[in-house]
Amino acid sequence: MSTLSLPLHLMPLLMHIEPLLIPAELYQLGETVTVTVNNSEPLIHIKTMTKECSLAFNFVAADEHCASPTYQIWDQWLAPFSELAELQQKVAADPSLVLCGFPASDGCIDIWHHQGQARAVSCHHSGASEAQRAMLLVALALDYPLEDALVLARAHARSYQDHNQHAQGELIWPSKAKVFPRALTVNHPQIKQIGWLTDSQAVAPFAALDASQLDLYALVDSSDWIERVLQFGVNSAQLRINNPQVSDLENQIQSAVAAGESASAQVFINDYWSLAIKYHAYGVHLGQDDLDSAHLAAIQQAGLRLGISTHGYYEILRALEYQPSYITLGHIFTTSTNAMSSLPQGVSRLALYQKLIGDRVPTVAIGGITIERAAKVRRTGVTGVAVVSAITQAVDPAIAITELRNIVVPNF
């Protein structure tokens, strides 16, 4: 169970918070949240299974007996406004600082700290302020990371205002793409007008893949396994070798690319984009951190398809800005095949992510998906299902692949 403790002066938020907890429980988006009111201190306190944090809006000072808040949130702005580049630098230097609804050209911006940098989303209008605050707190109490809580809060604020919704237990969790903000990346069309600083290079859309061949997507750790799964009928696969120091890395990649070409299959190389370009791979797959270091323009210009990993709302919005060939959504269930810093998303969150994405880009669900779980994952509307141990640890991989294809491939 999670707890959300409000100071007395924020009690009016309850009329927005309580209705949001109804769809959260209905959709099983997290642990049950207990809300209390605390009149002994000015900070908001949130405790979940994985974190404890405190928040204050607009420099509400804690007394001498209270620690400084985890997040100090600015969400009220009076002209004249600071330059966005100045605020970007302040947030980059201060992990506790969160800016919500900063007025910018043609809308507003939400900014937060991420690993020594500032990240942001932009929106054409800010929406309802009380609804925004309420969703921010509810999402944090449901154990969403800060970046996803901010995205949900802005989407809900817009939806609430657009539809003139009121706290009557009928609010629908944000899911329509039009109410969500856009990730502020170098590919954002108004990046210069807004004044956001970046040294990245904009990139054109990536080549399309054959989405009909994406139903069953195998992740394996050797070129031998690539050859085996393609022989057993898999049409899309990824070579994921986590250790870049393996002596035969280049040979493995070359062999995997050749196997894909021989089978007319879609074989992606995880991480090693320069070698993927060198050996003319069908495609490359990158994690979120790789987007900052990989030469995306070189990948695009070489004609390679691009897949991007995502683990929640913000990362989905960020990936969409680059117009990749597909994105993965995960991890859906607990998995032991790859170290993960995020929480398992679950099928309910997966379904909402898929509704947000719609048909803009093919999607692949990944993480802990077994033969028994594949059907309910597929029913969320994702384009494909990615499996690892369900194949590589099966007694008979060929039979496992046949069973999986019977579940996830239409009319197989």
mmCIF file of C-alpha atoms in Angstrom:
data_model
loop_
_atom_site.group_PDB
_atom_site.id
_atom_site.type_symbol
_atom_site.label_atom_id
_atom_site.label_comp_id
_atom_site.label_asym_id
_atom_site.label_seq_id
_atom_site.Cartn_x
_atom_site.Cartn_y
_atom_site.Cartn_z
ATOM 1 C CA MET A 1 0.000 0.000 0.000
ATOM 2 C CA SER A 2 1.154 3.543 -0.808
ATOM 3 C CA THR A 3 0.454 6.683 1.192
ATOM 4 C CA LEU A 4 -0.040 10.302 0.186
ATOM 5 C CA SER A 5 -0.034 12.821 3.040
ATOM 6 C CA LEU A 6 -1.202 16.365 2.285
ATOM 7 C CA PRO A 7 -0.601 19.451 4.421
ATOM 8 C CA LEU A 8 -3.707 21.225 5.626
ATOM 9 C CA HIS A 9 -3.422 24.115 3.156
ATOM 10 C CA LEU A 10 -3.663 21.685 0.218
ATOM 11 C CA MET A 11 -6.890 19.982 1.324
ATOM 12 C CA PRO A 12 -8.797 21.476 -1.665
ATOM 13 C CA LEU A 13 -6.801 19.112 -3.885
ATOM 14 C CA LEU A 14 -8.754 16.204 -2.428
ATOM 15 C CA MET A 15 -11.686 16.958 -4.733
ATOM 16 C CA HIS A 16 -9.344 16.209 -7.648
ATOM 17 C CA ILE A 17 -7.265 13.446 -6.066
ATOM 18 C CA GLU A 18 -10.021 11.113 -4.900
ATOM 19 C CA PRO A 19 -11.697 10.761 -8.329
ATOM 20 C CA LEU A 20 -8.328 9.971 -9.916
ATOM 21 C CA LEU A 21 -7.807 7.070 -7.549
ATOM 22 C CA ILE A 22 -10.968 5.397 -8.893
ATOM 23 C CA PRO A 23 -9.661 4.690 -12.429
ATOM 24 C CA ALA A 24 -6.219 3.963 -10.963
ATOM 25 C CA GLU A 25 -7.715 1.089 -8.960
ATOM 26 C CA LEU A 26 -10.050 0.070 -11.776
ATOM 27 C CA TYR A 27 -7.184 -0.193 -14.266
ATOM 28 C CA GLN A 28 -4.819 -1.682 -11.648
ATOM 29 C CA LEU A 29 -2.199 0.944 -12.322
ATOM 30 C CA GLY A 30 -0.444 0.565 -8.981
ATOM 31 C CA GLU A 31 -0.798 -0.256 -5.313
ATOM 32 C CA THR A 32 -3.778 1.082 -3.366
ATOM 33 C CA VAL A 33 -3.132 4.663 -2.248
ATOM 34 C CA THR A 34 -4.226 5.900 1.170
ATOM 35 C CA VAL A 35 -4.635 9.676 1.410
ATOM 36 C CA THR A 36 -4.285 11.539 4.715
ATOM 37 C CA VAL A 37 -4.154 15.184 5.813
ATOM 38 C CA ASN A 38 -1.366 16.380 8.092
ATOM 39 C CA ASN A 39 -1.658 19.753 9.796
ATOM 40 C CA SER A 40 1.701 19.592 11.566
ATOM 41 C CA GLU A 41 4.004 20.538 8.661
ATOM 42 C CA PRO A 42 3.805 22.190 5.230
ATOM 43 C CA LEU A 43 5.293 19.430 3.074
ATOM 44 C CA ILE A 44 3.579 16.753 1.000
ATOM 45 C CA HIS A 45 4.839 13.241 1.791
ATOM 46 C CA ILE A 46 4.586 10.207 -0.498
ATOM 47 C CA LYS A 47 5.619 6.666 0.359
ATOM 48 C CA THR A 48 5.457 3.733 -2.033
ATOM 49 C CA MET A 49 6.950 0.255 -2.239
ATOM 50 C CA THR A 50 10.133 1.648 -3.798
ATOM 51 C CA LYS A 51 10.519 5.260 -2.670
ATOM 52 C CA GLU A 52 9.792 7.979 -0.161
ATOM 53 C CA CYS A 53 9.733 11.601 -1.215
ATOM 54 C CA SER A 54 8.475 14.986 -0.083
ATOM 55 C CA LEU A 55 7.282 17.914 -2.158
ATOM 56 C CA ALA A 56 6.567 21.599 -1.767
ATOM 57 C CA PHE A 57 4.912 23.960 -4.218
ATOM 58 C CA ASN A 58 6.417 27.367 -4.848
ATOM 59 C CA PHE A 59 8.961 27.546 -2.049
ATOM 60 C CA VAL A 60 6.808 26.583 0.880
ATOM 61 C CA ALA A 61 9.538 26.600 3.505
ATOM 62 C CA ALA A 62 9.852 23.705 5.913
ATOM 63 C CA ASP A 63 10.360 24.614 9.567
ATOM 64 C CA GLU A 64 13.534 23.852 11.488
ATOM 65 C CA HIS A 65 12.281 20.392 12.421
ATOM 66 C CA CYS A 66 11.665 19.325 8.811
ATOM 67 C CA ALA A 67 14.150 18.327 6.153
ATOM 68 C CA SER A 68 14.206 20.100 2.802
ATOM 69 C CA PRO A 69 11.757 18.612 0.280
ATOM 70 C CA THR A 70 12.878 16.084 -2.282
ATOM 71 C CA TYR A 71 11.220 18.182 -4.980
ATOM 72 C CA GLN A 72 10.647 21.936 -4.904
ATOM 73 C CA ILE A 73 8.030 22.589 -7.556
ATOM 74 C CA TRP A 74 7.506 25.949 -9.229
ATOM 75 C CA ASP A 75 4.129 26.148 -10.928
ATOM 76 C CA GLN A 76 3.101 29.792 -10.552
ATOM 77 C CA TRP A 77 4.645 32.385 -12.835
ATOM 78 C CA LEU A 78 4.496 36.186 -12.983
ATOM 79 C CA ALA A 79 5.986 38.389 -15.682
ATOM 80 C CA PRO A 80 8.716 39.294 -16.423
ATOM 81 C CA PHE A 81 9.839 35.726 -17.057
ATOM 82 C CA SER A 82 13.379 34.396 -16.887
ATOM 83 C CA GLU A 83 15.091 33.188 -20.039
ATOM 84 C CA LEU A 84 14.404 29.507 -20.655
ATOM 85 C CA ALA A 85 18.112 28.763 -21.149
ATOM 86 C CA GLU A 86 18.815 30.175 -17.674
ATOM 87 C CA LEU A 87 16.154 27.980 -16.090
ATOM 88 C CA GLN A 88 17.417 24.983 -18.054
ATOM 89 C CA GLN A 89 20.836 25.465 -16.466
ATOM 90 C CA LYS A 90 19.356 25.898 -12.973
ATOM 91 C CA VAL A 91 17.421 22.642 -13.210
ATOM 92 C CA ALA A 92 20.472 20.819 -14.584
ATOM 93 C CA ALA A 93 22.399 21.915 -11.492
ATOM 94 C CA ASP A 94 19.666 21.176 -8.930
ATOM 95 C CA PRO A 95 18.029 17.696 -8.779
ATOM 96 C CA SER A 96 15.300 18.989 -6.459
ATOM 97 C CA LEU A 97 14.048 21.712 -8.784
ATOM 98 C CA VAL A 98 10.972 21.004 -10.936
ATOM 99 C CA LEU A 99 9.369 23.669 -13.114
ATOM 100 C CA CYS A 100 5.775 23.198 -14.245
ATOM 101 C CA GLY A 101 3.862 25.295 -16.740
ATOM 102 C CA PHE A 102 6.616 27.781 -17.516
ATOM 103 C CA PRO A 103 5.195 30.198 -20.102
ATOM 104 C CA ALA A 104 6.923 29.864 -23.461
ATOM 105 C CA SER A 105 6.140 30.771 -27.034
ATOM 106 C CA ASP A 106 2.939 29.015 -28.077
ATOM 107 C CA GLY A 107 2.385 27.192 -24.788
ATOM 108 C CA CYS A 108 4.143 26.062 -21.642
ATOM 109 C CA ILE A 109 7.041 23.849 -20.610
ATOM 110 C CA ASP A 110 7.615 21.381 -17.752
ATOM 111 C CA ILE A 111 11.279 20.873 -16.794
ATOM 112 C CA TRP A 112 13.020 18.422 -14.456
ATOM 113 C CA HIS A 113 16.500 17.121 -13.647
ATOM 114 C CA HIS A 114 17.885 13.909 -15.151
ATOM 115 C CA GLN A 115 21.438 12.694 -14.558
ATOM 116 C CA GLY A 116 23.055 16.120 -14.575
ATOM 117 C CA GLN A 117 20.902 17.489 -17.392
ATOM 118 C CA ALA A 118 17.532 19.165 -17.727
ATOM 119 C CA ARG A 119 14.743 17.422 -19.616
ATOM 120 C CA ALA A 120 11.448 18.922 -20.670
ATOM 121 C CA VAL A 121 8.105 18.518 -22.387
ATOM 122 C CA SER A 122 6.142 21.247 -24.129
ATOM 123 C CA CYS A 123 2.417 21.755 -24.500
ATOM 124 C CA HIS A 124 0.237 24.247 -26.402
ATOM 125 C CA HIS A 125 -1.664 25.164 -23.245
ATOM 126 C CA SER A 126 -1.216 24.344 -19.604
ATOM 127 C CA GLY A 127 -4.702 23.133 -18.748
ATOM 128 C CA ALA A 128 -6.276 23.273 -15.289
ATOM 129 C CA SER A 129 -3.701 23.955 -12.564
ATOM 130 C CA GLU A 130 -5.424 22.137 -9.696
ATOM 131 C CA ALA A 131 -5.997 19.089 -11.873
ATOM 132 C CA GLN A 132 -2.325 19.165 -12.844
ATOM 133 C CA ARG A 133 -1.172 19.207 -9.226
ATOM 134 C CA ALA A 134 -3.544 16.418 -8.253
ATOM 135 C CA MET A 135 -2.439 14.067 -11.027
ATOM 136 C CA LEU A 136 1.228 14.772 -10.292
ATOM 137 C CA LEU A 137 0.763 13.644 -6.694
ATOM 138 C CA VAL A 138 -1.432 10.663 -7.575
ATOM 139 C CA ALA A 139 1.002 9.427 -10.229
ATOM 140 C CA LEU A 140 3.942 9.683 -7.824
ATOM 141 C CA ALA A 141 1.916 7.791 -5.211
ATOM 142 C CA LEU A 142 1.261 5.091 -7.825
ATOM 143 C CA ASP A 143 5.060 4.732 -8.164
ATOM 144 C CA TYR A 144 5.407 6.354 -11.561
ATOM 145 C CA PRO A 145 8.830 8.003 -11.913
ATOM 146 C CA LEU A 146 8.871 11.810 -11.758
ATOM 147 C CA GLU A 147 9.144 12.225 -15.546
ATOM 148 C CA ASP A 148 6.061 10.089 -16.157
ATOM 149 C CA ALA A 149 4.137 11.756 -13.338
ATOM 150 C CA LEU A 150 4.794 15.150 -14.946
ATOM 151 C CA VAL A 151 3.678 13.907 -18.360
ATOM 152 C CA LEU A 152 0.490 12.405 -16.926
ATOM 153 C CA ALA A 153 -0.184 15.560 -14.923
ATOM 154 C CA ARG A 154 0.023 17.774 -17.985
ATOM 155 C CA ALA A 155 -2.128 15.413 -20.064
ATOM 156 C CA HIS A 156 -4.757 15.250 -17.331
ATOM 157 C CA ALA A 157 -4.749 19.033 -16.860
ATOM 158 C CA ARG A 158 -5.425 19.528 -20.553
ATOM 159 C CA SER A 159 -8.064 16.819 -20.700
ATOM 160 C CA TYR A 160 -9.811 18.181 -17.606
ATOM 161 C CA GLN A 161 -9.965 21.691 -19.027
ATOM 162 C CA ASP A 162 -10.848 20.648 -22.558
ATOM 163 C CA HIS A 163 -13.812 18.578 -21.462
ATOM 164 C CA ASN A 164 -14.836 20.709 -18.484
ATOM 165 C CA GLN A 165 -14.703 17.580 -16.349
ATOM 166 C CA HIS A 166 -15.514 17.708 -12.674
ATOM 167 C CA ALA A 167 -14.721 15.510 -9.692
ATOM 168 C CA GLN A 168 -17.655 13.121 -9.953
ATOM 169 C CA GLY A 169 -15.862 9.784 -10.185
ATOM 170 C CA GLU A 170 -16.141 9.751 -13.970
ATOM 171 C CA LEU A 171 -12.683 10.944 -14.967
ATOM 172 C CA ILE A 172 -10.946 8.832 -17.558
ATOM 173 C CA TRP A 173 -7.226 8.234 -17.287
ATOM 174 C CA PRO A 174 -5.388 10.259 -19.977
ATOM 175 C CA SER A 175 -4.885 8.157 -23.082
ATOM 176 C CA LYS A 176 -5.583 10.272 -26.168
ATOM 177 C CA ALA A 177 -2.456 11.483 -27.923
ATOM 178 C CA LYS A 178 -3.813 15.000 -28.456
ATOM 179 C CA VAL A 179 -3.766 15.857 -24.737
ATOM 180 C CA PHE A 180 -0.208 14.679 -24.126
ATOM 181 C CA PRO A 181 2.763 17.060 -24.306
ATOM 182 C CA ARG A 182 5.694 16.618 -26.660
ATOM 183 C CA ALA A 183 9.172 15.749 -25.503
ATOM 184 C CA LEU A 184 11.487 18.683 -26.054
ATOM 185 C CA THR A 185 14.223 17.159 -28.224
ATOM 186 C CA VAL A 186 16.312 18.468 -31.085
ATOM 187 C CA ASN A 187 13.632 17.096 -33.431
ATOM 188 C CA HIS A 188 10.938 19.311 -31.917
ATOM 189 C CA PRO A 189 9.870 21.722 -34.697
ATOM 190 C CA GLN A 190 9.944 24.779 -32.396
ATOM 191 C CA ILE A 191 13.118 24.016 -30.473
ATOM 192 C CA LYS A 192 14.838 27.239 -31.592
ATOM 193 C CA GLN A 193 11.837 29.513 -31.065
ATOM 194 C CA ILE A 194 11.315 28.087 -27.596
ATOM 195 C CA GLY A 195 14.957 28.694 -26.712
ATOM 196 C CA TRP A 196 15.872 25.234 -25.455
ATOM 197 C CA LEU A 197 19.621 24.599 -25.664
ATOM 198 C CA THR A 198 20.873 21.399 -27.288
ATOM 199 C CA ASP A 199 24.010 20.326 -29.119
ATOM 200 C CA SER A 200 22.367 17.330 -30.790
ATOM 201 C CA GLN A 201 21.657 17.040 -34.505
ATOM 202 C CA ALA A 202 18.138 16.732 -35.891
ATOM 203 C CA VAL A 203 17.459 13.541 -37.791
ATOM 204 C CA ALA A 204 15.047 12.571 -40.562
ATOM 205 C CA PRO A 205 12.510 9.746 -40.099
ATOM 206 C CA PHE A 206 13.950 6.230 -40.153
ATOM 207 C CA ALA A 207 13.180 3.613 -42.770
ATOM 208 C CA ALA A 208 10.006 1.608 -42.269
ATOM 209 C CA LEU A 209 10.012 -2.098 -41.522
ATOM 210 C CA ASP A 210 7.531 -4.826 -42.387
ATOM 211 C CA ALA A 211 5.185 -4.636 -39.402
ATOM 212 C CA SER A 212 3.463 -7.870 -40.444
ATOM 213 C CA GLN A 213 6.717 -9.700 -39.700
ATOM 214 C CA LEU A 214 7.018 -8.211 -36.229
ATOM 215 C CA ASP A 215 4.446 -10.441 -34.486
ATOM 216 C CA LEU A 216 7.026 -12.650 -32.790
ATOM 217 C CA TYR A 217 10.335 -10.947 -32.020
ATOM 218 C CA ALA A 218 13.191 -13.016 -30.567
ATOM 219 C CA LEU A 219 16.036 -11.536 -28.498
ATOM 220 C CA VAL A 220 19.103 -13.766 -28.377
ATOM 221 C CA ASP A 221 22.751 -13.399 -27.397
ATOM 222 C CA SER A 222 24.649 -15.088 -30.225
ATOM 223 C CA SER A 223 24.672 -15.391 -33.990
ATOM 224 C CA ASP A 224 24.141 -19.157 -33.571
ATOM 225 C CA TRP A 225 20.853 -18.418 -31.821
ATOM 226 C CA ILE A 226 19.933 -15.934 -34.560
ATOM 227 C CA GLU A 227 20.350 -18.685 -37.141
ATOM 228 C CA ARG A 228 18.326 -21.150 -35.040
ATOM 229 C CA VAL A 229 15.318 -18.904 -34.402
ATOM 230 C CA LEU A 230 15.168 -17.850 -38.055
ATOM 231 C CA GLN A 231 15.299 -21.508 -39.063
ATOM 232 C CA PHE A 232 12.381 -22.209 -36.702
ATOM 233 C CA GLY A 233 10.202 -19.566 -38.358
ATOM 234 C CA VAL A 234 10.890 -16.293 -36.516
ATOM 235 C CA ASN A 235 10.926 -13.343 -38.927
ATOM 236 C CA SER A 236 12.247 -10.609 -36.609
ATOM 237 C CA ALA A 237 15.106 -11.010 -34.168
ATOM 238 C CA GLN A 238 17.652 -9.012 -32.241
ATOM 239 C CA LEU A 239 21.253 -9.850 -31.441
ATOM 240 C CA ARG A 240 21.887 -8.541 -27.917
ATOM 241 C CA ILE A 241 25.431 -9.102 -26.670
ATOM 242 C CA ASN A 242 25.752 -7.187 -23.418
ATOM 243 C CA ASN A 243 29.519 -7.529 -23.076
ATOM 244 C CA PRO A 244 31.318 -5.350 -25.652
ATOM 245 C CA GLN A 245 34.643 -7.022 -24.760
ATOM 246 C CA VAL A 246 33.797 -10.447 -26.189
ATOM 247 C CA SER A 247 36.590 -11.471 -28.529
ATOM 248 C CA ASP A 248 34.394 -12.349 -31.502
ATOM 249 C CA LEU A 249 31.917 -9.464 -31.276
ATOM 250 C CA GLU A 250 32.485 -8.266 -34.829
ATOM 251 C CA ASN A 251 32.252 -11.782 -36.267
ATOM 252 C CA GLN A 252 29.026 -12.392 -34.338
ATOM 253 C CA ILE A 253 27.467 -9.256 -35.782
ATOM 254 C CA GLN A 254 28.623 -10.052 -39.293
ATOM 255 C CA SER A 255 27.244 -13.593 -39.042
ATOM 256 C CA ALA A 256 23.906 -12.387 -37.641
ATOM 257 C CA VAL A 257 23.515 -9.890 -40.469
ATOM 258 C CA ALA A 258 24.314 -12.596 -43.040
ATOM 259 C CA ALA A 259 21.804 -14.978 -41.450
ATOM 260 C CA GLY A 260 19.099 -12.327 -41.651
ATOM 261 C CA GLU A 261 19.817 -11.621 -45.283
ATOM 262 C CA SER A 262 19.798 -15.319 -46.142
ATOM 263 C CA ALA A 263 16.420 -15.821 -44.459
ATOM 264 C CA SER A 264 14.952 -12.494 -45.693
ATOM 265 C CA ALA A 265 14.351 -11.686 -42.027
ATOM 266 C CA GLN A 266 14.479 -8.474 -40.001
ATOM 267 C CA VAL A 267 17.568 -8.789 -37.802
ATOM 268 C CA PHE A 268 18.484 -5.916 -35.495
ATOM 269 C CA ILE A 269 21.827 -5.328 -33.783
ATOM 270 C CA ASN A 270 21.522 -4.051 -30.232
ATOM 271 C CA ASP A 271 23.766 -1.083 -29.271
ATOM 272 C CA TYR A 272 26.661 -1.566 -31.707
ATOM 273 C CA TRP A 273 25.403 0.877 -34.302
ATOM 274 C CA SER A 274 28.760 1.559 -35.960
ATOM 275 C CA LEU A 275 29.299 -2.156 -36.628
ATOM 276 C CA ALA A 276 25.700 -2.463 -37.767
ATOM 277 C CA ILE A 277 26.395 0.241 -40.346
ATOM 278 C CA LYS A 278 29.700 -1.364 -41.336
ATOM 279 C CA TYR A 279 28.077 -4.714 -42.101
ATOM 280 C CA HIS A 280 24.894 -3.267 -43.620
ATOM 281 C CA ALA A 281 22.539 -4.638 -40.997
ATOM 282 C CA TYR A 282 18.807 -4.489 -41.513
ATOM 283 C CA GLY A 283 18.473 -2.404 -38.379
ATOM 284 C CA VAL A 284 19.843 -1.323 -35.024
ATOM 285 C CA HIS A 285 18.190 -1.163 -31.612
ATOM 286 C CA LEU A 286 19.095 1.499 -29.041
ATOM 287 C CA GLY A 287 18.279 2.167 -25.416
ATOM 288 C CA GLN A 288 17.297 5.601 -24.130
ATOM 289 C CA ASP A 289 20.818 6.478 -22.996
ATOM 290 C CA ASP A 290 22.164 5.528 -26.410
ATOM 291 C CA LEU A 291 20.052 8.251 -28.032
ATOM 292 C CA ASP A 292 22.448 10.812 -26.544
ATOM 293 C CA SER A 293 25.635 9.115 -27.750
ATOM 294 C CA ALA A 294 24.796 7.272 -30.988
ATOM 295 C CA HIS A 295 25.192 8.999 -34.350
ATOM 296 C CA LEU A 296 21.518 8.873 -35.265
ATOM 297 C CA ALA A 297 21.980 10.762 -38.509
ATOM 298 C CA ALA A 298 24.576 8.236 -39.678
ATOM 299 C CA ILE A 299 22.220 5.353 -38.867
ATOM 300 C CA GLN A 300 19.389 7.048 -40.749
ATOM 301 C CA GLN A 301 21.535 7.973 -43.746
ATOM 302 C CA ALA A 302 22.818 4.394 -43.999
ATOM 303 C CA GLY A 303 19.211 3.274 -44.445
ATOM 304 C CA LEU A 304 19.113 1.163 -41.285
ATOM 305 C CA ARG A 305 15.862 0.734 -39.412
ATOM 306 C CA LEU A 306 15.862 1.957 -35.825
ATOM 307 C CA GLY A 307 14.193 0.456 -32.776
ATOM 308 C CA ILE A 308 14.143 2.347 -29.453
ATOM 309 C CA SER A 309 13.552 0.977 -25.961
ATOM 310 C CA THR A 310 11.003 2.744 -23.737
ATOM 311 C CA HIS A 311 9.945 2.215 -20.141
ATOM 312 C CA GLY A 312 7.133 4.707 -19.598
ATOM 313 C CA TYR A 313 5.289 7.789 -20.805
ATOM 314 C CA TYR A 314 8.151 10.254 -21.152
ATOM 315 C CA GLU A 315 10.446 7.805 -22.913
ATOM 316 C CA ILE A 316 7.649 6.944 -25.341
ATOM 317 C CA LEU A 317 7.135 10.623 -26.152
ATOM 318 C CA ARG A 318 10.881 11.106 -26.527
ATOM 319 C CA ALA A 319 11.213 8.101 -28.843
ATOM 320 C CA LEU A 320 8.309 9.261 -31.013
ATOM 321 C CA GLU A 321 10.105 12.549 -31.698
ATOM 322 C CA TYR A 322 12.795 10.632 -33.600
ATOM 323 C CA GLN A 323 10.243 8.807 -35.775
ATOM 324 C CA PRO A 324 11.866 5.374 -35.386
ATOM 325 C CA SER A 325 10.952 2.201 -37.238
ATOM 326 C CA TYR A 326 9.476 0.690 -34.070
ATOM 327 C CA ILE A 327 9.650 1.033 -30.298
ATOM 328 C CA THR A 328 9.671 -1.539 -27.528
ATOM 329 C CA LEU A 329 7.470 -1.145 -24.460
ATOM 330 C CA GLY A 330 8.720 -2.722 -21.276
ATOM 331 C CA HIS A 331 9.532 -4.367 -19.195
ATOM 332 C CA ILE A 332 6.041 -5.776 -18.778
ATOM 333 C CA PHE A 333 6.770 -8.447 -16.171
ATOM 334 C CA THR A 334 9.701 -9.165 -13.888
ATOM 335 C CA THR A 335 12.628 -10.449 -15.922
ATOM 336 C CA SER A 336 15.995 -11.937 -15.069
ATOM 337 C CA THR A 337 17.550 -11.662 -18.532
ATOM 338 C CA ASN A 338 18.462 -7.974 -18.317
ATOM 339 C CA ALA A 339 19.180 -5.647 -15.387
ATOM 340 C CA MET A 340 16.349 -3.107 -15.191
ATOM 341 C CA SER A 341 16.191 0.132 -13.229
ATOM 342 C CA SER A 342 12.486 0.635 -13.901
ATOM 343 C CA LEU A 343 9.537 -1.235 -12.417
ATOM 344 C CA PRO A 344 7.554 -3.873 -14.331
ATOM 345 C CA GLN A 345 4.840 -2.012 -16.235
ATOM 346 C CA GLY A 346 2.121 -4.653 -16.213
ATOM 347 C CA VAL A 347 -0.521 -5.295 -18.839
ATOM 348 C CA SER A 348 -2.820 -2.435 -17.778
ATOM 349 C CA ARG A 349 -0.166 0.223 -18.206
ATOM 350 C CA LEU A 350 0.913 -1.442 -21.446
ATOM 351 C CA ALA A 351 -2.614 -1.122 -22.830
ATOM 352 C CA LEU A 352 -2.662 2.601 -22.023
ATOM 353 C CA TYR A 353 0.748 3.128 -23.633
ATOM 354 C CA GLN A 354 -0.485 1.389 -26.768
ATOM 355 C CA LYS A 355 -3.605 3.554 -26.849
ATOM 356 C CA LEU A 356 -1.441 6.662 -26.625
ATOM 357 C CA ILE A 357 0.810 5.510 -29.488
ATOM 358 C CA GLY A 358 -1.969 4.183 -31.696
ATOM 359 C CA ASP A 359 -0.791 3.475 -35.228
ATOM 360 C CA ARG A 360 1.956 6.114 -35.306
ATOM 361 C CA VAL A 361 4.718 3.519 -35.036
ATOM 362 C CA PRO A 362 4.847 -0.282 -34.639
ATOM 363 C CA THR A 363 5.266 -1.469 -31.046
ATOM 364 C CA VAL A 364 6.778 -4.540 -29.421
ATOM 365 C CA ALA A 365 6.057 -5.534 -25.818
ATOM 366 C CA ILE A 366 9.041 -6.971 -23.971
ATOM 367 C CA GLY A 367 10.060 -8.319 -20.596
ATOM 368 C CA GLY A 368 9.158 -11.540 -18.816
ATOM 369 C CA ILE A 369 6.673 -12.633 -21.482
ATOM 370 C CA THR A 370 6.074 -16.369 -21.359
ATOM 371 C CA ILE A 371 3.908 -18.616 -23.493
ATOM 372 C CA GLU A 372 1.226 -18.384 -20.792
ATOM 373 C CA ARG A 373 1.317 -14.567 -20.784
ATOM 374 C CA ALA A 374 1.648 -13.950 -24.518
ATOM 375 C CA ALA A 375 -2.071 -13.913 -25.335
ATOM 376 C CA LYS A 376 -3.054 -11.205 -22.854
ATOM 377 C CA VAL A 377 -0.074 -9.108 -23.905
ATOM 378 C CA ARG A 378 -1.084 -9.418 -27.559
ATOM 379 C CA ARG A 379 -4.656 -8.357 -26.715
ATOM 380 C CA THR A 380 -3.420 -4.905 -25.677
ATOM 381 C CA GLY A 381 -2.995 -4.103 -29.369
ATOM 382 C CA VAL A 382 0.792 -4.127 -29.608
ATOM 383 C CA THR A 383 2.206 -5.004 -33.000
ATOM 384 C CA GLY A 384 4.456 -7.726 -31.670
ATOM 385 C CA VAL A 385 5.622 -9.686 -28.659
ATOM 386 C CA ALA A 386 9.311 -10.039 -27.798
ATOM 387 C CA VAL A 387 10.561 -13.139 -26.008
ATOM 388 C CA VAL A 388 13.907 -14.230 -24.661
ATOM 389 C CA SER A 389 13.950 -17.116 -22.180
ATOM 390 C CA ALA A 390 10.604 -18.449 -23.435
ATOM 391 C CA ILE A 391 12.664 -19.601 -26.418
ATOM 392 C CA THR A 392 16.275 -19.890 -25.259
ATOM 393 C CA GLN A 393 15.436 -21.772 -22.052
ATOM 394 C CA ALA A 394 12.750 -23.970 -23.568
ATOM 395 C CA VAL A 395 13.269 -27.732 -23.612
ATOM 396 C CA ASP A 396 12.536 -27.649 -27.327
ATOM 397 C CA PRO A 397 12.911 -24.125 -28.815
ATOM 398 C CA ALA A 398 11.284 -25.161 -32.102
ATOM 399 C CA ILE A 399 8.118 -26.296 -30.314
ATOM 400 C CA ALA A 400 8.135 -23.162 -28.137
ATOM 401 C CA ILE A 401 8.327 -20.954 -31.222
ATOM 402 C CA THR A 402 5.456 -22.830 -32.859
ATOM 403 C CA GLU A 403 3.317 -22.389 -29.735
ATOM 404 C CA LEU A 404 4.156 -18.693 -29.529
ATOM 405 C CA ARG A 405 3.398 -18.154 -33.204
ATOM 406 C CA ASN A 406 0.036 -19.888 -32.755
ATOM 407 C CA ILE A 407 -0.744 -17.265 -30.094
ATOM 408 C CA VAL A 408 0.665 -14.029 -31.512
ATOM 409 C CA VAL A 409 0.663 -14.432 -35.304
ATOM 410 C CA PRO A 410 -2.775 -13.847 -36.901
ATOM 411 C CA ASN A 411 -4.057 -16.775 -38.955
ATOM 412 C CA PHE A 412 -0.950 -18.818 -38.305
#
